[in-house]
PDB file of C-alpha atoms and ligand atoms in Angstrom:
ATOM      1  CA  MET A   1     111.601 102.797 124.276  1.00  0.00           C
ATOM      2  CA  ALA A   2     112.804  99.205 124.166  1.00  0.00           C
ATOM      3  CA  GLY A   3     116.351 100.334 125.038  1.00  0.00           C
ATOM      4  CA  ARG A   4     119.092 102.045 123.063  1.00  0.00           C
ATOM      5  CA  ARG A   5     121.993  99.993 121.707  1.00  0.00           C
ATOM      6  CA  VAL A   6     125.154 101.746 120.577  1.00  0.00           C
ATOM      7  CA  VAL A   7     127.125  99.272 118.487  1.00  0.00           C
ATOM      8  CA  VAL A   8     130.620 100.082 117.237  1.00  0.00           C
ATOM      9  CA  PHE A   9     132.309  98.297 114.316  1.00  0.00           C
ATOM     10  CA  PRO A  10     135.980  98.564 113.328  1.00  0.00           C
ATOM     11  CA  SER A  11     134.972 100.072 109.971  1.00  0.00           C
ATOM     12  CA  SER A  12     132.017 100.495 107.639  1.00  0.00           C
ATOM     13  CA  ALA A  13     133.088  97.251 105.902  1.00  0.00           C
ATOM     14  CA  GLU A  14     132.161  95.319 109.082  1.00  0.00           C
ATOM     15  CA  LEU A  15     129.082  97.422 109.764  1.00  0.00           C
ATOM     16  CA  GLY A  16     127.541  96.851 106.322  1.00  0.00           C
ATOM     17  CA  PRO A  17     126.723  93.114 106.610  1.00  0.00           C
ATOM     18  CA  VAL A  18     125.175  93.645 110.049  1.00  0.00           C
ATOM     19  CA  LEU A  19     122.962  96.378 108.624  1.00  0.00           C
ATOM     20  CA  GLY A  20     121.951  94.002 105.806  1.00  0.00           C
ATOM     21  CA  HIS A  21     121.077  91.323 108.330  1.00  0.00           C
ATOM     22  CA  LEU A  22     119.126  93.771 110.513  1.00  0.00           C
ATOM     23  CA  VAL A  23     116.969  94.677 107.504  1.00  0.00           C
ATOM     24  CA  THR A  24     116.267  91.090 106.464  1.00  0.00           C
ATOM     25  CA  SER A  25     115.646  89.876 110.020  1.00  0.00           C
ATOM     26  CA  ARG A  26     113.160  92.676 110.729  1.00  0.00           C
ATOM     27  CA  ALA A  27     111.555  91.980 107.324  1.00  0.00           C
ATOM     28  CA  GLU A  28     111.095  88.297 108.172  1.00  0.00           C
ATOM     29  CA  LYS A  29     109.633  89.152 111.576  1.00  0.00           C
ATOM     30  CA  ALA A  30     107.236  91.751 110.135  1.00  0.00           C
ATOM     31  CA  ILE A  31     106.039  89.541 107.276  1.00  0.00           C
ATOM     32  CA  SER A  32     105.331  86.642 109.601  1.00  0.00           C
ATOM     33  CA  SER A  33     103.461  88.885 112.058  1.00  0.00           C
ATOM     34  CA  HIS A  34     101.465  91.144 109.707  1.00  0.00           C
ATOM     35  CA  GLY A  35     102.104  90.061 106.132  1.00  0.00           C
ATOM     36  CA  ARG A  36     104.274  92.937 104.918  1.00  0.00           C
ATOM     37  CA  PHE A  37     107.463  94.811 105.780  1.00  0.00           C
ATOM     38  CA  THR A  38     107.353  98.606 105.918  1.00  0.00           C
ATOM     39  CA  LEU A  39     110.766 100.215 105.571  1.00  0.00           C
ATOM     40  CA  GLY A  40     111.672 103.921 105.634  1.00  0.00           C
ATOM     41  CA  LEU A  41     114.870 104.873 103.839  1.00  0.00           C
ATOM     42  CA  SER A  42     117.148 107.873 104.211  1.00  0.00           C
ATOM     43  CA  GLY A  43     119.521 109.284 101.638  1.00  0.00           C
ATOM     44  CA  GLY A  44     123.141 110.392 101.784  1.00  0.00           C
ATOM     45  CA  SER A  45     125.829 107.830 102.515  1.00  0.00           C
ATOM     46  CA  LEU A  46     123.269 105.132 103.379  1.00  0.00           C
ATOM     47  CA  VAL A  47     122.186 104.603  99.768  1.00  0.00           C
ATOM     48  CA  SER A  48     125.306 102.894  98.493  1.00  0.00           C
ATOM     49  CA  MET A  49     126.051 100.973 101.700  1.00  0.00           C
ATOM     50  CA  LEU A  50     122.552  99.491 101.924  1.00  0.00           C
ATOM     51  CA  SER A  51     122.290  98.761  98.198  1.00  0.00           C
ATOM     52  CA  LYS A  52     125.618  96.910  98.212  1.00  0.00           C
ATOM     53  CA  GLU A  53     124.634  94.764 101.203  1.00  0.00           C
ATOM     54  CA  LEU A  54     121.172  93.859  99.957  1.00  0.00           C
ATOM     55  CA  LEU A  55     122.390  93.045  96.456  1.00  0.00           C
ATOM     56  CA  ALA A  56     124.954  90.657  97.948  1.00  0.00           C
ATOM     57  CA  MET A  57     122.093  88.480  99.277  1.00  0.00           C
ATOM     58  CA  PRO A  58     121.193  85.944  96.585  1.00  0.00           C
ATOM     59  CA  GLU A  59     117.952  84.842  98.303  1.00  0.00           C
ATOM     60  CA  LEU A  60     116.607  88.343  98.931  1.00  0.00           C
ATOM     61  CA  ASP A  61     112.840  88.491  98.390  1.00  0.00           C
ATOM     62  CA  CYS A  62     111.358  92.002  98.536  1.00  0.00           C
ATOM     63  CA  SER A  63     107.948  91.104  97.120  1.00  0.00           C
ATOM     64  CA  LYS A  64     106.202  91.978 100.393  1.00  0.00           C
ATOM     65  CA  TRP A  65     108.171  95.133 101.134  1.00  0.00           C
ATOM     66  CA  LEU A  66     106.632  98.572 101.222  1.00  0.00           C
ATOM     67  CA  VAL A  67     109.301 101.229 101.046  1.00  0.00           C
ATOM     68  CA  GLY A  68     108.952 104.928 101.867  1.00  0.00           C
ATOM     69  CA  PHE A  69     111.395 107.777 102.337  1.00  0.00           C
ATOM     70  CA  CYS A  70     112.202 109.362 105.689  1.00  0.00           C
ATOM     71  CA  ASP A  71     112.922 112.531 103.756  1.00  0.00           C
ATOM     72  CA  GLU A  72     113.277 113.457 100.131  1.00  0.00           C
ATOM     73  CA  ARG A  73     114.762 116.351  98.222  1.00  0.00           C
ATOM     74  CA  LEU A  74     112.392 118.210  95.907  1.00  0.00           C
ATOM     75  CA  VAL A  75     114.269 117.720  92.651  1.00  0.00           C
ATOM     76  CA  SER A  76     113.471 115.612  89.610  1.00  0.00           C
ATOM     77  CA  PHE A  77     114.189 111.889  89.899  1.00  0.00           C
ATOM     78  CA  ASP A  78     117.060 112.069  87.418  1.00  0.00           C
ATOM     79  CA  ASP A  79     118.823 114.782  89.457  1.00  0.00           C
ATOM     80  CA  PRO A  80     121.848 113.328  91.332  1.00  0.00           C
ATOM     81  CA  GLU A  81     120.378 114.845  94.554  1.00  0.00           C
ATOM     82  CA  SER A  82     117.190 112.746  94.316  1.00  0.00           C
ATOM     83  CA  THR A  83     117.235 110.029  96.966  1.00  0.00           C
ATOM     84  CA  TYR A  84     114.614 108.000  95.083  1.00  0.00           C
ATOM     85  CA  GLY A  85     116.655 108.358  91.874  1.00  0.00           C
ATOM     86  CA  LEU A  86     119.770 107.000  93.584  1.00  0.00           C
ATOM     87  CA  TYR A  87     117.919 104.020  95.078  1.00  0.00           C
ATOM     88  CA  LYS A  88     116.179 103.365  91.764  1.00  0.00           C
ATOM     89  CA  ARG A  89     119.502 103.102  89.953  1.00  0.00           C
ATOM     90  CA  GLN A  90     121.429 101.297  92.701  1.00  0.00           C
ATOM     91  CA  LEU A  91     118.789  99.038  94.263  1.00  0.00           C
ATOM     92  CA  PHE A  92     115.134  99.105  93.161  1.00  0.00           C
ATOM     93  CA  SER A  93     115.940  98.257  89.527  1.00  0.00           C
ATOM     94  CA  LYS A  94     117.811  95.143  90.692  1.00  0.00           C
ATOM     95  CA  VAL A  95     115.435  93.591  93.258  1.00  0.00           C
ATOM     96  CA  ASN A  96     111.808  92.427  93.202  1.00  0.00           C
ATOM     97  CA  ILE A  97     110.156  95.285  95.099  1.00  0.00           C
ATOM     98  CA  PRO A  98     106.906  95.866  93.183  1.00  0.00           C
ATOM     99  CA  ASP A  99     106.450  99.433  91.864  1.00  0.00           C
ATOM    100  CA  SER A 100     103.309  99.634  94.009  1.00  0.00           C
ATOM    101  CA  GLY A 101     105.524  98.946  97.028  1.00  0.00           C
ATOM    102  CA  ILE A 102     107.565 102.132  96.581  1.00  0.00           C
ATOM    103  CA  LEU A 103     106.056 105.335  97.960  1.00  0.00           C
ATOM    104  CA  THR A 104     107.640 108.263  96.196  1.00  0.00           C
ATOM    105  CA  ILE A 105     107.002 111.979  96.322  1.00  0.00           C
ATOM    106  CA  ASP A 106     105.538 113.768  93.309  1.00  0.00           C
ATOM    107  CA  SER A 107     108.487 115.986  92.522  1.00  0.00           C
ATOM    108  CA  SER A 108     106.505 118.081  90.034  1.00  0.00           C
ATOM    109  CA  LEU A 109     104.449 119.670  92.849  1.00  0.00           C
ATOM    110  CA  PRO A 110     105.304 122.798  94.844  1.00  0.00           C
ATOM    111  CA  VAL A 111     106.803 121.843  98.206  1.00  0.00           C
ATOM    112  CA  THR A 112     103.687 122.291 100.392  1.00  0.00           C
ATOM    113  CA  GLU A 113     101.475 120.297  97.985  1.00  0.00           C
ATOM    114  CA  CYS A 114     104.232 117.713  97.656  1.00  0.00           C
ATOM    115  CA  ALA A 115     104.211 117.169 101.441  1.00  0.00           C
ATOM    116  CA  GLU A 116     100.388 116.930 101.426  1.00  0.00           C
ATOM    117  CA  ASP A 117     100.464 114.443  98.552  1.00  0.00           C
ATOM    118  CA  TYR A 118     103.079 112.292 100.301  1.00  0.00           C
ATOM    119  CA  THR A 119     101.015 112.480 103.521  1.00  0.00           C
ATOM    120  CA  ARG A 120      98.008 111.144 101.574  1.00  0.00           C
ATOM    121  CA  LYS A 121     100.081 108.284 100.191  1.00  0.00           C
ATOM    122  CA  LEU A 122     101.288 107.332 103.669  1.00  0.00           C
ATOM    123  CA  LYS A 123      97.777 107.519 105.131  1.00  0.00           C
ATOM    124  CA  GLU A 124      96.511 105.179 102.398  1.00  0.00           C
ATOM    125  CA  VAL A 125      98.974 102.499 103.413  1.00  0.00           C
ATOM    126  CA  PHE A 126      98.660 103.104 107.157  1.00  0.00           C
ATOM    127  CA  PRO A 127      94.889 103.713 107.384  1.00  0.00           C
ATOM    128  CA  ASN A 128      94.600 102.659 111.033  1.00  0.00           C
ATOM    129  CA  ASP A 129      97.402 104.687 112.583  1.00  0.00           C
ATOM    130  CA  ASP A 130      97.378 108.359 113.671  1.00  0.00           C
ATOM    131  CA  PHE A 131     101.058 108.274 112.798  1.00  0.00           C
ATOM    132  CA  PRO A 132     102.382 105.552 110.451  1.00  0.00           C
ATOM    133  CA  VAL A 133     104.093 102.747 112.356  1.00  0.00           C
ATOM    134  CA  PHE A 134     107.003 101.603 110.179  1.00  0.00           C
ATOM    135  CA  ASP A 135     108.637  98.258 110.937  1.00  0.00           C
ATOM    136  CA  LEU A 136     112.073  99.779 110.380  1.00  0.00           C
ATOM    137  CA  LEU A 137     113.412 103.266 109.710  1.00  0.00           C
ATOM    138  CA  LEU A 138     117.010 103.669 108.593  1.00  0.00           C
ATOM    139  CA  LEU A 139     118.356 107.094 109.470  1.00  0.00           C
ATOM    140  CA  GLY A 140     121.525 109.026 108.844  1.00  0.00           C
ATOM    141  CA  MET A 141     122.909 111.956 110.797  1.00  0.00           C
ATOM    142  CA  GLY A 142     124.701 114.948 109.330  1.00  0.00           C
ATOM    143  CA  PRO A 143     127.750 116.512 111.046  1.00  0.00           C
ATOM    144  CA  ASP A 144     125.364 119.244 112.301  1.00  0.00           C
ATOM    145  CA  GLY A 145     123.193 116.651 114.103  1.00  0.00           C
ATOM    146  CA  HIS A 146     120.335 116.736 111.592  1.00  0.00           C
ATOM    147  CA  THR A 147     118.405 113.630 110.712  1.00  0.00           C
ATOM    148  CA  CYS A 148     115.743 113.174 108.007  1.00  0.00           C
ATOM    149  CA  SER A 149     115.420 116.840 106.936  1.00  0.00           C
ATOM    150  CA  LEU A 150     115.014 117.966 110.554  1.00  0.00           C
ATOM    151  CA  PHE A 151     117.717 120.543 111.173  1.00  0.00           C
ATOM    152  CA  PRO A 152     118.986 122.054 114.447  1.00  0.00           C
ATOM    153  CA  ASP A 153     116.872 124.905 115.854  1.00  0.00           C
ATOM    154  CA  HIS A 154     114.294 124.587 113.060  1.00  0.00           C
ATOM    155  CA  PRO A 155     110.594 125.079 113.960  1.00  0.00           C
ATOM    156  CA  LEU A 156     109.764 121.734 112.285  1.00  0.00           C
ATOM    157  CA  LEU A 157     111.260 120.020 115.320  1.00  0.00           C
ATOM    158  CA  GLU A 158     108.196 121.105 117.296  1.00  0.00           C
ATOM    159  CA  GLU A 159     105.673 119.644 114.815  1.00  0.00           C
ATOM    160  CA  THR A 160     103.206 117.427 116.653  1.00  0.00           C
ATOM    161  CA  LYS A 161     100.341 116.926 114.173  1.00  0.00           C
ATOM    162  CA  LYS A 162     101.695 116.512 110.663  1.00  0.00           C
ATOM    163  CA  ILE A 163     103.008 113.202 109.333  1.00  0.00           C
ATOM    164  CA  VAL A 164     105.088 114.841 106.631  1.00  0.00           C
ATOM    165  CA  ALA A 165     106.252 118.454 106.616  1.00  0.00           C
ATOM    166  CA  PRO A 166     107.579 120.662 103.824  1.00  0.00           C
ATOM    167  CA  ILE A 167     110.817 122.556 104.305  1.00  0.00           C
ATOM    168  CA  SER A 168     111.949 125.293 101.941  1.00  0.00           C
ATOM    169  CA  ASP A 169     114.921 126.661 103.870  1.00  0.00           C
ATOM    170  CA  SER A 170     117.057 123.553 104.348  1.00  0.00           C
ATOM    171  CA  PRO A 171     120.546 124.705 105.366  1.00  0.00           C
ATOM    172  CA  LYS A 172     121.928 121.733 103.423  1.00  0.00           C
ATOM    173  CA  PRO A 173     121.177 121.954  99.700  1.00  0.00           C
ATOM    174  CA  PRO A 174     118.864 121.435  97.990  1.00  0.00           C
ATOM    175  CA  PRO A 175     116.733 123.870 100.046  1.00  0.00           C
ATOM    176  CA  GLN A 176     113.317 122.381  99.247  1.00  0.00           C
ATOM    177  CA  ARG A 177     112.541 119.026 100.793  1.00  0.00           C
ATOM    178  CA  VAL A 178     109.811 117.026 102.499  1.00  0.00           C
ATOM    179  CA  THR A 179     110.450 115.141 105.694  1.00  0.00           C
ATOM    180  CA  MET A 180     108.782 112.742 108.097  1.00  0.00           C
ATOM    181  CA  THR A 181     108.148 114.474 111.398  1.00  0.00           C
ATOM    182  CA  LEU A 182     109.461 113.386 114.797  1.00  0.00           C
ATOM    183  CA  PRO A 183     106.122 111.815 115.867  1.00  0.00           C
ATOM    184  CA  VAL A 184     106.338 109.445 112.878  1.00  0.00           C
ATOM    185  CA  VAL A 185     109.982 108.609 113.500  1.00  0.00           C
ATOM    186  CA  ASN A 186     109.274 107.955 117.168  1.00  0.00           C
ATOM    187  CA  SER A 187     106.303 105.687 116.360  1.00  0.00           C
ATOM    188  CA  ALA A 188     108.442 103.144 114.474  1.00  0.00           C
ATOM    189  CA  ARG A 189     108.935  99.588 115.737  1.00  0.00           C
ATOM    190  CA  CYS A 190     112.643  99.857 115.114  1.00  0.00           C
ATOM    191  CA  VAL A 191     114.908 102.795 114.242  1.00  0.00           C
ATOM    192  CA  ALA A 192     118.540 102.379 113.235  1.00  0.00           C
ATOM    193  CA  PHE A 193     120.999 105.221 112.754  1.00  0.00           C
ATOM    194  CA  ILE A 194     123.959 104.463 110.545  1.00  0.00           C
ATOM    195  CA  SER A 195     126.786 106.883 111.130  1.00  0.00           C
ATOM    196  CA  THR A 196     130.299 106.458 109.841  1.00  0.00           C
ATOM    197  CA  GLY A 197     133.451 108.518 109.448  1.00  0.00           C
ATOM    198  CA  GLY A 198     135.466 110.877 111.616  1.00  0.00           C
ATOM    199  CA  SER A 199     133.452 113.948 110.574  1.00  0.00           C
ATOM    200  CA  LYS A 200     130.577 112.589 112.722  1.00  0.00           C
ATOM    201  CA  ALA A 201     132.684 112.088 115.896  1.00  0.00           C
ATOM    202  CA  PRO A 202     132.114 115.464 117.640  1.00  0.00           C
ATOM    203  CA  VAL A 203     128.351 115.525 117.059  1.00  0.00           C
ATOM    204  CA  LEU A 204     127.932 111.829 117.849  1.00  0.00           C
ATOM    205  CA  LYS A 205     129.485 112.462 121.260  1.00  0.00           C
ATOM    206  CA  GLU A 206     127.072 115.323 121.929  1.00  0.00           C
ATOM    207  CA  VAL A 207     124.047 113.404 120.682  1.00  0.00           C
ATOM    208  CA  LEU A 208     124.776 110.240 122.663  1.00  0.00           C
ATOM    209  CA  GLU A 209     126.316 111.757 125.757  1.00  0.00           C
ATOM    210  CA  GLY A 210     124.152 114.874 126.077  1.00  0.00           C
ATOM    211  CA  ARG A 211     125.078 118.517 125.862  1.00  0.00           C
ATOM    212  CA  GLU A 212     124.047 121.853 127.293  1.00  0.00           C
ATOM    213  CA  GLY A 213     121.213 123.608 125.465  1.00  0.00           C
ATOM    214  CA  PRO A 214     118.638 122.307 122.995  1.00  0.00           C
ATOM    215  CA  ALA A 215     119.054 118.706 121.920  1.00  0.00           C
ATOM    216  CA  PHE A 216     120.212 118.000 118.394  1.00  0.00           C
ATOM    217  CA  PRO A 217     117.479 116.625 116.096  1.00  0.00           C
ATOM    218  CA  ALA A 218     119.100 113.169 116.112  1.00  0.00           C
ATOM    219  CA  ALA A 219     119.007 113.149 119.923  1.00  0.00           C
ATOM    220  CA  ARG A 220     115.246 113.674 119.792  1.00  0.00           C
ATOM    221  CA  VAL A 221     114.765 110.316 118.119  1.00  0.00           C
ATOM    222  CA  VAL A 222     113.559 108.169 121.004  1.00  0.00           C
ATOM    223  CA  PRO A 223     110.992 105.629 119.761  1.00  0.00           C
ATOM    224  CA  THR A 224     108.066 105.396 122.191  1.00  0.00           C
ATOM    225  CA  ASN A 225     107.817 101.606 122.082  1.00  0.00           C
ATOM    226  CA  GLY A 226     110.398 100.609 119.487  1.00  0.00           C
ATOM    227  CA  GLU A 227     114.016  99.567 119.397  1.00  0.00           C
ATOM    228  CA  LEU A 228     116.762 102.147 118.799  1.00  0.00           C
ATOM    229  CA  PHE A 229     120.136 101.198 117.341  1.00  0.00           C
ATOM    230  CA  TRP A 230     123.135 103.396 116.681  1.00  0.00           C
ATOM    231  CA  LEU A 231     125.417 101.518 114.275  1.00  0.00           C
ATOM    232  CA  VAL A 232     128.684 103.406 114.008  1.00  0.00           C
ATOM    233  CA  ASP A 233     132.266 102.795 112.991  1.00  0.00           C
ATOM    234  CA  ASP A 234     135.395 103.404 115.035  1.00  0.00           C
ATOM    235  CA  PRO A 235     136.217 106.811 113.487  1.00  0.00           C
ATOM    236  CA  ALA A 236     132.702 108.113 114.299  1.00  0.00           C
ATOM    237  CA  ALA A 237     132.879 106.644 117.819  1.00  0.00           C
ATOM    238  CA  ALA A 238     136.378 108.014 118.507  1.00  0.00           C
ATOM    239  CA  SER A 239     135.267 110.574 121.132  1.00  0.00           C
ATOM    240  CA  LEU A 240     132.663 108.461 122.968  1.00  0.00           C
ATOM    241  CA  THR A 241     133.169 107.715 126.642  1.00  0.00           C
ATOM    242  CA  ILE A 242     129.871 105.868 127.238  1.00  0.00           C
ATOM    243  CA  GLN A 243     129.810 102.088 127.266  1.00  0.00           C
ATOM    244  CA  VAL A 244     129.255 100.657 123.796  1.00  0.00           C
ATOM    245  CA  GLU A 245     128.987  97.174 122.282  1.00  0.00           C
ATOM    246  CA  ARG A 246     131.872  96.266 119.987  1.00  0.00           C
ATOM    247  CA  LEU A 247     130.882  93.815 117.278  1.00  0.00           C
ATOM    248  CA  GLY A 248     132.163  92.473 113.959  1.00  0.00           C
ATOM    249  CA  SER A 249     130.630  91.656 110.598  1.00  0.00           C
ATOM    250  CA  GLY A 250     129.052  88.338 111.674  1.00  0.00           C
ATOM    251  CA  ALA A 251     126.926  89.887 114.441  1.00  0.00           C
ATOM    252  CA  LYS A 252     123.142  89.589 114.415  1.00  0.00           C
ATOM    253  CA  LEU A 253     120.998  92.283 116.007  1.00  0.00           C
TER     254      LEU A 253
HETATM  255  O1  LIG B 301     120.624 115.437 103.543  1.00  0.00           O
HETATM  256  C1  LIG B 301     120.563 114.350 104.087  1.00  0.00           C
HETATM  257  O2  LIG B 301     121.521 114.010 105.001  1.00  0.00           O
HETATM  258  C2  LIG B 301     121.313 112.981 105.964  1.00  0.00           C
HETATM  259  C3  LIG B 301     122.690 112.508 106.446  1.00  0.00           C
HETATM  260  O3  LIG B 301     123.427 112.048 105.339  1.00  0.00           O
HETATM  261  P1  LIG B 301     124.906 111.452 105.479  1.00  0.00           P
HETATM  262  O4  LIG B 301     125.434 111.379 104.055  1.00  0.00           O
HETATM  263  O5  LIG B 301     125.698 112.381 106.333  1.00  0.00           O
HETATM  264  O6  LIG B 301     124.767 110.084 106.073  1.00  0.00           O
HETATM  265  C4  LIG B 301     120.461 111.862 105.398  1.00  0.00           C
HETATM  266  O7  LIG B 301     120.162 110.920 106.400  1.00  0.00           O
HETATM  267  C5  LIG B 301     119.188 112.457 104.808  1.00  0.00           C
HETATM  268  O8  LIG B 301     118.314 111.446 104.320  1.00  0.00           O
HETATM  269  C6  LIG B 301     119.573 113.351 103.675  1.00  0.00           C
HETATM  270  O9  LIG B 301     118.482 113.950 103.015  1.00  0.00           O
END
């Protein structure tokens, strides 16, 4: 790992612009080094924060972006639980990402076939990698320590071969989902967790400062060669005792 950075902002209003800048700076770097920017998106609270920040950038050019989903819920795209559906309405319909640059699940398939189909799509765009190497993955963390759709104590945490796995017993609804596996997450060039709000404080402390017993899924995200950022706000960081960086909205990562 290139080193973990835990960066604390006074509130999500200060965190947002730094997240926006992280995305565009990693996009610029990726496009100049290999001609495209591969970005993995998560759902939940990230959708509106990221969409707002990117839409505030008048010069944003997404024509060389290739966007996938770190996890997705197996519901139709017009269901309010669909992560793709939310991004489509809030972001994709308003920027110049080509349709061919958005890798979606086929939500009409049963969950196992859906994971296989999404695996095929990822392999097509990452033909040379055993595990896709995304330029940037944006992750969230639930109050139970889950990330992507990798939940505490779930057998999927031990997956070492699959790129994408189906899950049909997600403790957080909806129960059927597909998720990138830990080997994919840990192959990325850069991973950034975005975690805000006081409900995340107890688990954030355990994830970042260690705990007895099996590690939370989010704590198992340790990119082999990539950067790891934890971008959090003061309420989420309230219980931390480790040293953190404190930055404001103008910071560049
Ligand atoms: O169910 C999910 O939850 C996590 C965390 O969401 P948050 O709203 O607590 O930030 C999210 O990262 C994941 O993509 C989603 O499917």
